[in-house]
mmCIF file of C-alpha atoms and ligand atoms in Angstrom:
data_model
loop_
_atom_site.group_PDB
_atom_site.id
_atom_site.type_symbol
_atom_site.label_atom_id
_atom_site.label_comp_id
_atom_site.label_asym_id
_atom_site.label_seq_id
_atom_site.Cartn_x
_atom_site.Cartn_y
_atom_site.Cartn_z
ATOM 1 C CA UNK A 1 45.640 -40.353 10.398
ATOM 2 C CA UNK A 2 43.483 -43.447 9.305
ATOM 3 C CA UNK A 3 41.613 -44.689 6.488
ATOM 4 C CA UNK A 4 41.514 -43.560 3.022
ATOM 5 C CA UNK A 5 43.313 -41.995 0.834
ATOM 6 C CA UNK A 6 46.537 -43.777 2.768
ATOM 7 C CA UNK A 7 44.415 -47.029 3.292
ATOM 8 C CA UNK A 8 43.512 -48.646 -0.412
ATOM 9 C CA UNK A 9 42.519 -51.955 -0.584
ATOM 10 C CA UNK A 10 42.748 -52.356 -3.971
ATOM 11 C CA UNK A 11 46.762 -52.245 -3.946
ATOM 12 C CA UNK A 12 46.645 -56.330 -2.893
ATOM 13 C CA UNK A 13 44.307 -56.858 -5.650
ATOM 14 C CA UNK A 14 46.457 -55.638 -8.361
ATOM 15 C CA UNK A 15 47.430 -58.946 -9.811
ATOM 16 C CA UNK A 16 46.824 -62.355 -9.747
ATOM 17 C CA UNK A 17 50.141 -63.261 -7.864
ATOM 18 C CA UNK A 18 49.490 -60.574 -5.334
ATOM 19 C CA UNK A 19 45.421 -61.641 -4.789
ATOM 20 C CA UNK A 20 47.272 -65.244 -4.352
ATOM 21 C CA UNK A 21 49.692 -64.029 -1.792
ATOM 22 C CA UNK A 22 46.889 -62.777 0.542
ATOM 23 C CA UNK A 23 43.692 -64.954 -0.388
ATOM 24 C CA UNK A 24 42.538 -66.310 3.046
ATOM 25 C CA UNK A 25 41.013 -69.610 1.416
ATOM 26 C CA UNK A 26 42.728 -72.122 -0.277
ATOM 27 C CA UNK A 27 41.233 -74.701 -2.187
ATOM 28 C CA UNK A 28 43.042 -78.062 -3.842
ATOM 29 C CA UNK A 29 42.403 -80.978 -5.271
ATOM 30 C CA UNK A 30 43.204 -83.075 -1.715
ATOM 31 C CA UNK A 31 40.235 -81.044 -0.216
ATOM 32 C CA UNK A 32 37.885 -82.915 -2.508
ATOM 33 C CA UNK A 33 35.816 -85.826 -2.247
ATOM 34 C CA UNK A 34 34.360 -87.005 -5.860
ATOM 35 C CA UNK A 35 30.926 -89.216 -5.440
ATOM 36 C CA UNK A 36 30.701 -91.752 -8.153
ATOM 37 C CA UNK A 37 27.573 -94.392 -9.363
ATOM 38 C CA UNK A 38 28.798 -97.413 -9.840
ATOM 39 C CA UNK A 39 26.045 -99.938 -11.569
ATOM 40 C CA UNK A 40 25.749 -103.799 -11.718
ATOM 41 C CA UNK A 41 23.325 -103.408 -14.656
ATOM 42 C CA UNK A 42 25.099 -101.018 -17.005
ATOM 43 C CA UNK A 43 27.973 -102.662 -19.408
ATOM 44 C CA UNK A 44 30.371 -99.310 -19.331
ATOM 45 C CA UNK A 45 28.772 -95.985 -19.160
ATOM 46 C CA UNK A 46 24.975 -94.347 -19.155
ATOM 47 C CA UNK A 47 24.744 -90.628 -18.844
ATOM 48 C CA UNK A 48 22.597 -89.219 -16.161
ATOM 49 C CA UNK A 49 20.171 -87.020 -18.005
ATOM 50 C CA UNK A 50 19.836 -84.285 -14.894
ATOM 51 C CA UNK A 51 23.525 -84.185 -14.440
ATOM 52 C CA UNK A 52 25.385 -83.704 -17.382
ATOM 53 C CA UNK A 53 28.975 -84.982 -17.097
ATOM 54 C CA UNK A 54 27.924 -87.589 -14.687
ATOM 55 C CA UNK A 55 27.486 -91.626 -15.688
ATOM 56 C CA UNK A 56 26.288 -94.304 -14.138
ATOM 57 C CA UNK A 57 29.542 -96.765 -14.248
ATOM 58 C CA UNK A 58 30.464 -100.392 -14.674
ATOM 59 C CA UNK A 59 33.240 -101.394 -12.034
ATOM 60 C CA UNK A 60 35.489 -101.644 -15.017
ATOM 61 C CA UNK A 61 34.365 -97.900 -15.997
ATOM 62 C CA UNK A 62 34.706 -96.765 -12.820
ATOM 63 C CA UNK A 63 38.300 -98.067 -12.431
ATOM 64 C CA UNK A 64 39.319 -95.777 -15.686
ATOM 65 C CA UNK A 65 37.114 -92.838 -14.483
ATOM 66 C CA UNK A 66 39.217 -92.964 -11.029
ATOM 67 C CA UNK A 67 42.509 -94.088 -12.064
ATOM 68 C CA UNK A 68 42.118 -90.769 -14.526
ATOM 69 C CA UNK A 69 40.465 -88.629 -11.343
ATOM 70 C CA UNK A 70 43.686 -90.016 -9.313
ATOM 71 C CA UNK A 71 46.402 -88.798 -12.082
ATOM 72 C CA UNK A 72 44.601 -85.383 -11.390
ATOM 73 C CA UNK A 73 45.005 -85.366 -8.086
ATOM 74 C CA UNK A 74 41.919 -86.314 -6.829
ATOM 75 C CA UNK A 75 42.724 -88.290 -3.604
ATOM 76 C CA UNK A 76 39.269 -89.578 -2.227
ATOM 77 C CA UNK A 77 36.112 -90.968 -3.624
ATOM 78 C CA UNK A 78 32.763 -91.438 -2.577
ATOM 79 C CA UNK A 79 30.743 -94.537 -3.921
ATOM 80 C CA UNK A 80 26.887 -95.173 -4.327
ATOM 81 C CA UNK A 81 25.728 -98.534 -5.822
ATOM 82 C CA UNK A 82 23.088 -99.314 -7.959
ATOM 83 C CA UNK A 83 22.186 -102.809 -7.335
ATOM 84 C CA UNK A 84 20.848 -105.699 -9.968
ATOM 85 C CA UNK A 85 18.094 -106.498 -7.534
ATOM 86 C CA UNK A 86 16.314 -104.797 -4.881
ATOM 87 C CA UNK A 87 13.532 -106.028 -2.032
ATOM 88 C CA UNK A 88 11.823 -105.077 0.956
ATOM 89 C CA UNK A 89 15.164 -104.807 3.242
ATOM 90 C CA UNK A 90 17.516 -104.130 1.181
ATOM 91 C CA UNK A 91 19.458 -107.124 1.221
ATOM 92 C CA UNK A 92 21.718 -106.875 -1.591
ATOM 93 C CA UNK A 93 23.471 -104.484 0.266
ATOM 94 C CA UNK A 94 24.792 -106.899 2.693
ATOM 95 C CA UNK A 95 26.480 -109.277 -0.146
ATOM 96 C CA UNK A 96 30.130 -109.444 0.498
ATOM 97 C CA UNK A 97 30.013 -109.756 -3.282
ATOM 98 C CA UNK A 98 27.621 -106.786 -3.814
ATOM 99 C CA UNK A 99 28.198 -104.218 -6.508
ATOM 100 C CA UNK A 100 29.609 -101.195 -3.672
ATOM 101 C CA UNK A 101 31.853 -104.419 -1.911
ATOM 102 C CA UNK A 102 33.426 -105.427 -5.352
ATOM 103 C CA UNK A 103 33.801 -101.876 -6.477
ATOM 104 C CA UNK A 104 35.918 -101.373 -3.521
ATOM 105 C CA UNK A 105 37.898 -104.168 -3.881
ATOM 106 C CA UNK A 106 38.670 -103.262 -7.258
ATOM 107 C CA UNK A 107 39.774 -99.382 -6.559
ATOM 108 C CA UNK A 108 41.947 -100.523 -3.714
ATOM 109 C CA UNK A 109 43.660 -103.122 -5.678
ATOM 110 C CA UNK A 110 44.478 -100.658 -8.213
ATOM 111 C CA UNK A 111 45.262 -97.810 -6.249
ATOM 112 C CA UNK A 112 46.189 -98.506 -2.790
ATOM 113 C CA UNK A 113 46.313 -95.145 -1.673
ATOM 114 C CA UNK A 114 43.253 -94.067 -2.700
ATOM 115 C CA UNK A 115 40.927 -92.939 -0.013
ATOM 116 C CA UNK A 116 37.512 -94.874 -0.442
ATOM 117 C CA UNK A 117 34.371 -93.725 1.206
ATOM 118 C CA UNK A 118 31.155 -95.864 0.751
ATOM 119 C CA UNK A 119 27.967 -94.119 1.174
ATOM 120 C CA UNK A 120 26.046 -96.662 3.849
ATOM 121 C CA UNK A 121 22.266 -96.742 3.429
ATOM 122 C CA UNK A 122 19.383 -98.819 1.991
ATOM 123 C CA UNK A 123 17.731 -96.594 0.011
ATOM 124 C CA UNK A 124 19.158 -97.399 -3.415
ATOM 125 C CA UNK A 125 18.610 -101.238 -2.193
ATOM 126 C CA UNK A 126 14.776 -101.566 -1.021
ATOM 127 C CA UNK A 127 11.814 -101.821 -3.722
ATOM 128 C CA UNK A 128 10.192 -98.750 -1.639
ATOM 129 C CA UNK A 129 13.058 -96.670 -1.996
ATOM 130 C CA UNK A 130 13.105 -95.405 1.727
ATOM 131 C CA UNK A 131 16.033 -95.260 3.560
ATOM 132 C CA UNK A 132 15.508 -98.381 6.132
ATOM 133 C CA UNK A 133 13.318 -101.242 6.998
ATOM 134 C CA UNK A 134 9.667 -100.402 6.283
ATOM 135 C CA UNK A 135 7.143 -101.358 9.508
ATOM 136 C CA UNK A 136 3.845 -100.127 9.586
ATOM 137 C CA UNK A 137 4.264 -97.588 7.182
ATOM 138 C CA UNK A 138 7.142 -96.238 8.716
ATOM 139 C CA UNK A 139 10.792 -96.661 8.805
ATOM 140 C CA UNK A 140 11.651 -98.731 11.727
ATOM 141 C CA UNK A 141 14.447 -96.905 13.255
ATOM 142 C CA UNK A 142 16.238 -99.952 15.359
ATOM 143 C CA UNK A 143 15.670 -102.807 13.050
ATOM 144 C CA UNK A 144 17.199 -100.790 10.417
ATOM 145 C CA UNK A 145 20.314 -100.023 12.408
ATOM 146 C CA UNK A 146 21.296 -104.059 12.508
ATOM 147 C CA UNK A 147 21.170 -103.958 8.713
ATOM 148 C CA UNK A 148 23.230 -100.721 8.089
ATOM 149 C CA UNK A 149 25.743 -101.836 10.503
ATOM 150 C CA UNK A 150 26.004 -105.276 8.559
ATOM 151 C CA UNK A 151 26.246 -103.167 5.487
ATOM 152 C CA UNK A 152 29.100 -100.762 6.826
ATOM 153 C CA UNK A 153 30.835 -104.375 8.049
ATOM 154 C CA UNK A 154 30.427 -105.707 4.610
ATOM 155 C CA UNK A 155 32.119 -102.393 3.362
ATOM 156 C CA UNK A 156 34.870 -102.075 5.373
ATOM 157 C CA UNK A 157 35.936 -105.720 5.100
ATOM 158 C CA UNK A 158 35.825 -105.254 1.353
ATOM 159 C CA UNK A 159 38.809 -102.281 1.933
ATOM 160 C CA UNK A 160 36.816 -99.023 2.321
ATOM 161 C CA UNK A 161 38.804 -96.500 4.550
ATOM 162 C CA UNK A 162 35.551 -94.419 5.669
ATOM 163 C CA UNK A 163 32.073 -95.489 5.914
ATOM 164 C CA UNK A 164 29.635 -92.532 5.488
ATOM 165 C CA UNK A 165 25.829 -93.300 6.537
ATOM 166 C CA UNK A 166 23.438 -91.139 5.164
ATOM 167 C CA UNK A 167 20.120 -92.913 6.308
ATOM 168 C CA UNK A 168 19.542 -90.623 9.499
ATOM 169 C CA UNK A 169 18.423 -92.967 11.747
ATOM 170 C CA UNK A 170 18.906 -92.140 15.481
ATOM 171 C CA UNK A 171 21.736 -93.996 16.662
ATOM 172 C CA UNK A 172 23.423 -95.115 13.809
ATOM 173 C CA UNK A 173 26.978 -93.597 14.290
ATOM 174 C CA UNK A 174 27.384 -95.883 17.574
ATOM 175 C CA UNK A 175 25.925 -98.841 15.851
ATOM 176 C CA UNK A 176 28.152 -98.623 13.157
ATOM 177 C CA UNK A 177 30.604 -98.043 15.279
ATOM 178 C CA UNK A 178 30.330 -100.859 17.666
ATOM 179 C CA UNK A 179 29.585 -103.290 14.860
ATOM 180 C CA UNK A 180 33.128 -102.298 13.329
ATOM 181 C CA UNK A 181 34.940 -102.812 16.380
ATOM 182 C CA UNK A 182 33.440 -105.711 17.128
ATOM 183 C CA UNK A 183 34.608 -107.235 14.018
ATOM 184 C CA UNK A 184 38.282 -105.924 14.770
ATOM 185 C CA UNK A 185 37.824 -102.933 12.344
ATOM 186 C CA UNK A 186 38.509 -100.315 14.593
ATOM 187 C CA UNK A 187 40.531 -98.245 11.939
ATOM 188 C CA UNK A 188 38.083 -97.831 9.471
ATOM 189 C CA UNK A 189 36.436 -94.283 9.846
ATOM 190 C CA UNK A 190 33.057 -92.545 9.868
ATOM 191 C CA UNK A 191 31.975 -89.868 8.178
ATOM 192 C CA UNK A 192 28.956 -89.108 9.131
ATOM 193 C CA UNK A 193 26.113 -87.250 6.978
ATOM 194 C CA UNK A 194 25.352 -85.486 10.621
ATOM 195 C CA UNK A 195 23.087 -82.838 9.560
ATOM 196 C CA UNK A 196 21.386 -84.127 6.239
ATOM 197 C CA UNK A 197 18.226 -81.981 5.457
ATOM 198 C CA UNK A 198 14.906 -83.315 3.911
ATOM 199 C CA UNK A 199 15.903 -81.352 0.331
ATOM 200 C CA UNK A 200 14.547 -80.708 -3.174
ATOM 201 C CA UNK A 201 17.819 -80.748 -3.998
ATOM 202 C CA UNK A 202 18.256 -84.570 -4.068
ATOM 203 C CA UNK A 203 15.951 -85.005 -7.141
ATOM 204 C CA UNK A 204 18.589 -85.236 -9.956
ATOM 205 C CA UNK A 205 20.414 -88.037 -7.407
ATOM 206 C CA UNK A 206 17.255 -89.809 -7.078
ATOM 207 C CA UNK A 207 16.947 -90.295 -10.602
ATOM 208 C CA UNK A 208 20.253 -91.495 -11.121
ATOM 209 C CA UNK A 209 19.863 -94.439 -8.842
ATOM 210 C CA UNK A 210 16.136 -94.579 -9.008
ATOM 211 C CA UNK A 211 15.556 -94.230 -5.308
ATOM 212 C CA UNK A 212 12.790 -91.953 -5.160
ATOM 213 C CA UNK A 213 10.371 -93.076 -2.107
ATOM 214 C CA UNK A 214 7.599 -94.996 -3.898
ATOM 215 C CA UNK A 215 5.081 -93.612 -1.090
ATOM 216 C CA UNK A 216 5.620 -90.608 1.398
ATOM 217 C CA UNK A 217 8.562 -89.005 2.031
ATOM 218 C CA UNK A 218 11.850 -88.676 4.118
ATOM 219 C CA UNK A 219 10.565 -85.673 6.432
ATOM 220 C CA UNK A 220 9.887 -88.522 9.088
ATOM 221 C CA UNK A 221 13.790 -88.675 9.130
ATOM 222 C CA UNK A 222 15.798 -86.057 7.344
ATOM 223 C CA UNK A 223 15.891 -82.666 9.030
ATOM 224 C CA UNK A 224 13.702 -79.522 8.568
ATOM 225 C CA UNK A 225 14.967 -77.271 6.662
ATOM 226 C CA UNK A 226 14.318 -74.571 9.411
ATOM 227 C CA UNK A 227 16.592 -75.803 11.819
ATOM 228 C CA UNK A 228 19.947 -75.102 13.152
ATOM 229 C CA UNK A 229 19.828 -75.566 16.982
ATOM 230 C CA UNK A 230 18.664 -79.311 15.929
ATOM 231 C CA UNK A 231 21.783 -79.433 13.655
ATOM 232 C CA UNK A 232 24.038 -78.883 16.574
ATOM 233 C CA UNK A 233 22.396 -81.391 18.622
ATOM 234 C CA UNK A 234 22.915 -84.025 15.468
ATOM 235 C CA UNK A 235 26.457 -82.829 15.512
ATOM 236 C CA UNK A 236 26.971 -83.427 19.019
ATOM 237 C CA UNK A 237 25.134 -86.674 19.259
ATOM 238 C CA UNK A 238 27.621 -88.161 16.289
ATOM 239 C CA UNK A 239 30.566 -86.950 17.717
ATOM 240 C CA UNK A 240 29.643 -88.534 21.177
ATOM 241 C CA UNK A 241 28.878 -91.766 19.040
ATOM 242 C CA UNK A 242 32.292 -91.969 17.171
ATOM 243 C CA UNK A 243 32.093 -89.854 14.153
ATOM 244 C CA UNK A 244 35.508 -88.779 12.983
ATOM 245 C CA UNK A 245 34.219 -86.441 10.185
ATOM 246 C CA UNK A 246 30.865 -84.347 10.354
ATOM 247 C CA UNK A 247 29.185 -83.832 7.199
ATOM 248 C CA UNK A 248 26.397 -80.883 6.385
ATOM 249 C CA UNK A 249 23.988 -81.398 3.035
ATOM 250 C CA UNK A 250 23.083 -79.877 1.237
ATOM 251 C CA UNK A 251 26.118 -77.162 1.128
ATOM 252 C CA UNK A 252 25.187 -73.663 -0.502
ATOM 253 C CA UNK A 253 21.830 -73.369 0.992
ATOM 254 C CA UNK A 254 22.883 -74.345 4.683
ATOM 255 C CA UNK A 255 26.604 -72.322 4.665
ATOM 256 C CA UNK A 256 24.951 -71.247 8.361
ATOM 257 C CA UNK A 257 24.594 -74.421 9.288
ATOM 258 C CA UNK A 258 28.098 -75.389 8.388
ATOM 259 C CA UNK A 259 29.654 -72.330 9.901
ATOM 260 C CA UNK A 260 27.587 -73.249 13.454
ATOM 261 C CA UNK A 261 28.472 -76.938 13.188
ATOM 262 C CA UNK A 262 32.259 -76.576 12.652
ATOM 263 C CA UNK A 263 32.230 -73.617 15.538
ATOM 264 C CA UNK A 264 30.463 -75.836 18.048
ATOM 265 C CA UNK A 265 31.884 -79.243 17.298
ATOM 266 C CA UNK A 266 35.691 -78.307 16.442
ATOM 267 C CA UNK A 267 35.403 -81.460 14.127
ATOM 268 C CA UNK A 268 36.837 -81.969 10.721
ATOM 269 C CA UNK A 269 34.143 -80.732 8.263
ATOM 270 C CA UNK A 270 32.644 -82.176 5.082
ATOM 271 C CA UNK A 271 30.054 -80.511 3.094
ATOM 272 C CA UNK A 272 28.100 -82.264 0.186
ATOM 273 C CA UNK A 273 27.533 -79.975 -3.012
ATOM 274 C CA UNK A 274 24.659 -82.250 -4.249
ATOM 275 C CA UNK A 275 23.007 -83.229 -7.259
ATOM 276 C CA UNK A 276 20.503 -80.438 -7.607
ATOM 277 C CA UNK A 277 23.370 -77.793 -6.861
ATOM 278 C CA UNK A 278 25.495 -79.284 -9.629
ATOM 279 C CA UNK A 279 22.224 -79.612 -11.920
ATOM 280 C CA UNK A 280 21.538 -75.700 -11.443
ATOM 281 C CA UNK A 281 25.339 -74.976 -12.416
ATOM 282 C CA UNK A 282 25.250 -77.390 -15.476
ATOM 283 C CA UNK A 283 21.633 -75.829 -17.031
ATOM 284 C CA UNK A 284 22.448 -72.298 -16.370
ATOM 285 C CA UNK A 285 25.807 -72.873 -18.186
ATOM 286 C CA UNK A 286 24.511 -74.812 -20.880
ATOM 287 C CA UNK A 287 22.399 -72.106 -21.507
ATOM 288 C CA UNK A 288 25.309 -69.761 -21.763
ATOM 289 C CA UNK A 289 24.130 -67.791 -18.698
ATOM 290 C CA UNK A 290 26.712 -68.331 -16.597
ATOM 291 C CA UNK A 291 30.312 -69.762 -16.843
ATOM 292 C CA UNK A 292 29.966 -73.278 -15.317
ATOM 293 C CA UNK A 293 33.674 -73.551 -14.228
ATOM 294 C CA UNK A 294 33.998 -70.267 -12.686
ATOM 295 C CA UNK A 295 30.509 -70.667 -10.730
ATOM 296 C CA UNK A 296 32.022 -74.170 -9.516
ATOM 297 C CA UNK A 297 35.070 -72.796 -8.279
ATOM 298 C CA UNK A 298 33.606 -70.116 -6.708
ATOM 299 C CA UNK A 299 31.165 -72.356 -5.068
ATOM 300 C CA UNK A 300 33.388 -74.819 -3.918
ATOM 301 C CA UNK A 301 35.673 -71.971 -2.404
ATOM 302 C CA UNK A 302 32.666 -70.386 -0.326
ATOM 303 C CA UNK A 303 31.983 -73.797 0.910
ATOM 304 C CA UNK A 304 35.676 -74.197 2.485
ATOM 305 C CA UNK A 305 35.218 -70.197 3.420
ATOM 306 C CA UNK A 306 32.705 -71.207 5.596
ATOM 307 C CA UNK A 307 34.287 -74.069 7.440
ATOM 308 C CA UNK A 308 33.986 -77.194 5.152
ATOM 309 C CA UNK A 309 37.856 -79.052 5.164
ATOM 310 C CA UNK A 310 36.337 -81.272 2.565
ATOM 311 C CA UNK A 311 34.048 -80.685 -0.481
ATOM 312 C CA UNK A 312 32.319 -83.504 -1.871
ATOM 313 C CA UNK A 313 31.380 -82.616 -5.736
ATOM 314 C CA UNK A 314 30.562 -84.058 -8.670
ATOM 315 C CA UNK A 315 32.333 -81.477 -10.192
ATOM 316 C CA UNK A 316 35.462 -82.667 -8.634
ATOM 317 C CA UNK A 317 37.370 -83.332 -12.048
ATOM 318 C CA UNK A 318 36.630 -80.217 -13.671
ATOM 319 C CA UNK A 319 37.949 -78.624 -10.344
ATOM 320 C CA UNK A 320 41.385 -80.136 -9.949
ATOM 321 C CA UNK A 321 42.179 -79.767 -13.807
ATOM 322 C CA UNK A 322 41.755 -75.983 -12.572
ATOM 323 C CA UNK A 323 43.384 -75.636 -9.677
ATOM 324 C CA UNK A 324 46.553 -77.726 -10.536
HETATM 325 C C1 LIG B 401 20.913 -91.470 0.098
HETATM 326 C C2 LIG B 401 21.335 -90.416 -0.614
HETATM 327 C C3 LIG B 401 21.170 -89.393 -0.823
HETATM 328 C C4 LIG B 401 22.318 -88.692 -1.329
HETATM 329 C C5 LIG B 401 22.979 -89.141 -0.766
HETATM 330 N N1 LIG B 401 22.804 -90.393 -0.148
HETATM 331 C C6 LIG B 401 19.671 -89.239 -1.509
HETATM 332 C C7 LIG B 401 18.704 -89.277 -0.698
HETATM 333 O O1 LIG B 401 18.809 -89.138 0.740
HETATM 334 O O2 LIG B 401 17.217 -89.176 -1.046
HETATM 335 C C8 LIG B 401 21.785 -87.148 -2.218
HETATM 336 C C9 LIG B 401 22.899 -86.860 -2.852
HETATM 337 C C10 LIG B 401 22.567 -85.782 -3.910
HETATM 338 O O3 LIG B 401 21.887 -85.148 -4.105
HETATM 339 O O4 LIG B 401 24.138 -85.441 -4.342
HETATM 340 N N2 LIG B 401 20.203 -91.870 1.574
#
């Protein structure tokens, strides 16, 4: 005797409490990482047209925003800097009084237990918008590594708990690890954007920080969307080089990749629900075509189910409010 009618799966779906008892995947505020844009040029807040609800913030506004998020249960933030000036090599990225370094000091002073993660990349700081130094029309890998390592050390000295290289140069995790260790910063962790695809879903982000490449594109360093075996190789290399957490980015179009990298590496995993993914939900919600908050929650839960321990999302605060 098996199967229907003695087996009825609807029995445990009958009430919210029953569903909660048997839910396989949990999502809580402590699983979320809140990405924020801090700007050296803004006096207060300036909205980003393609990312409703997300603003570029001055350091003072950032402090207010993060304090409110902390009170709602958010425990980790990921900072992106918008500098006042840009040049060929992105030198503002290395300034110990640069925008990210200043923001990190401010946040750690205010909320010592907050986990502050910084994006390590040059594209917000270079005049050409590429993620590294350009030589003869190409991003020069090894020269870029030296600058990224110096940027990471400078973030860590300011108090960053975790540095997150997003540039996709070969060997950057190893370069960051040795530079951090040499500076006595062996406790600073590395969250590697190990598997980052050359994606159309970064469009709104590039508008937010004005980092679209002025020539060419990023396909010479970010991954081809058709590849998954290559993702496993990227992940394995980063683990060997000392990464503490691996990221897959974007999230929803790459859940299969997330699952495979998680299974192959056994590493703590993050997935980035990127600006374009966020913007699509917001746009449809604004039109009244979907329930934006419910869709965001479903997306975040799906990302957790696929293997992410941590979900990086611009909707972190609305999720946290919902989840408490
Ligand atoms: C910087 C960086 C990008 C994103 C995170 N770090 C943009 C890019 O690679 O062009 C995208 C994040 C998002 O779209 O939300 N290299």
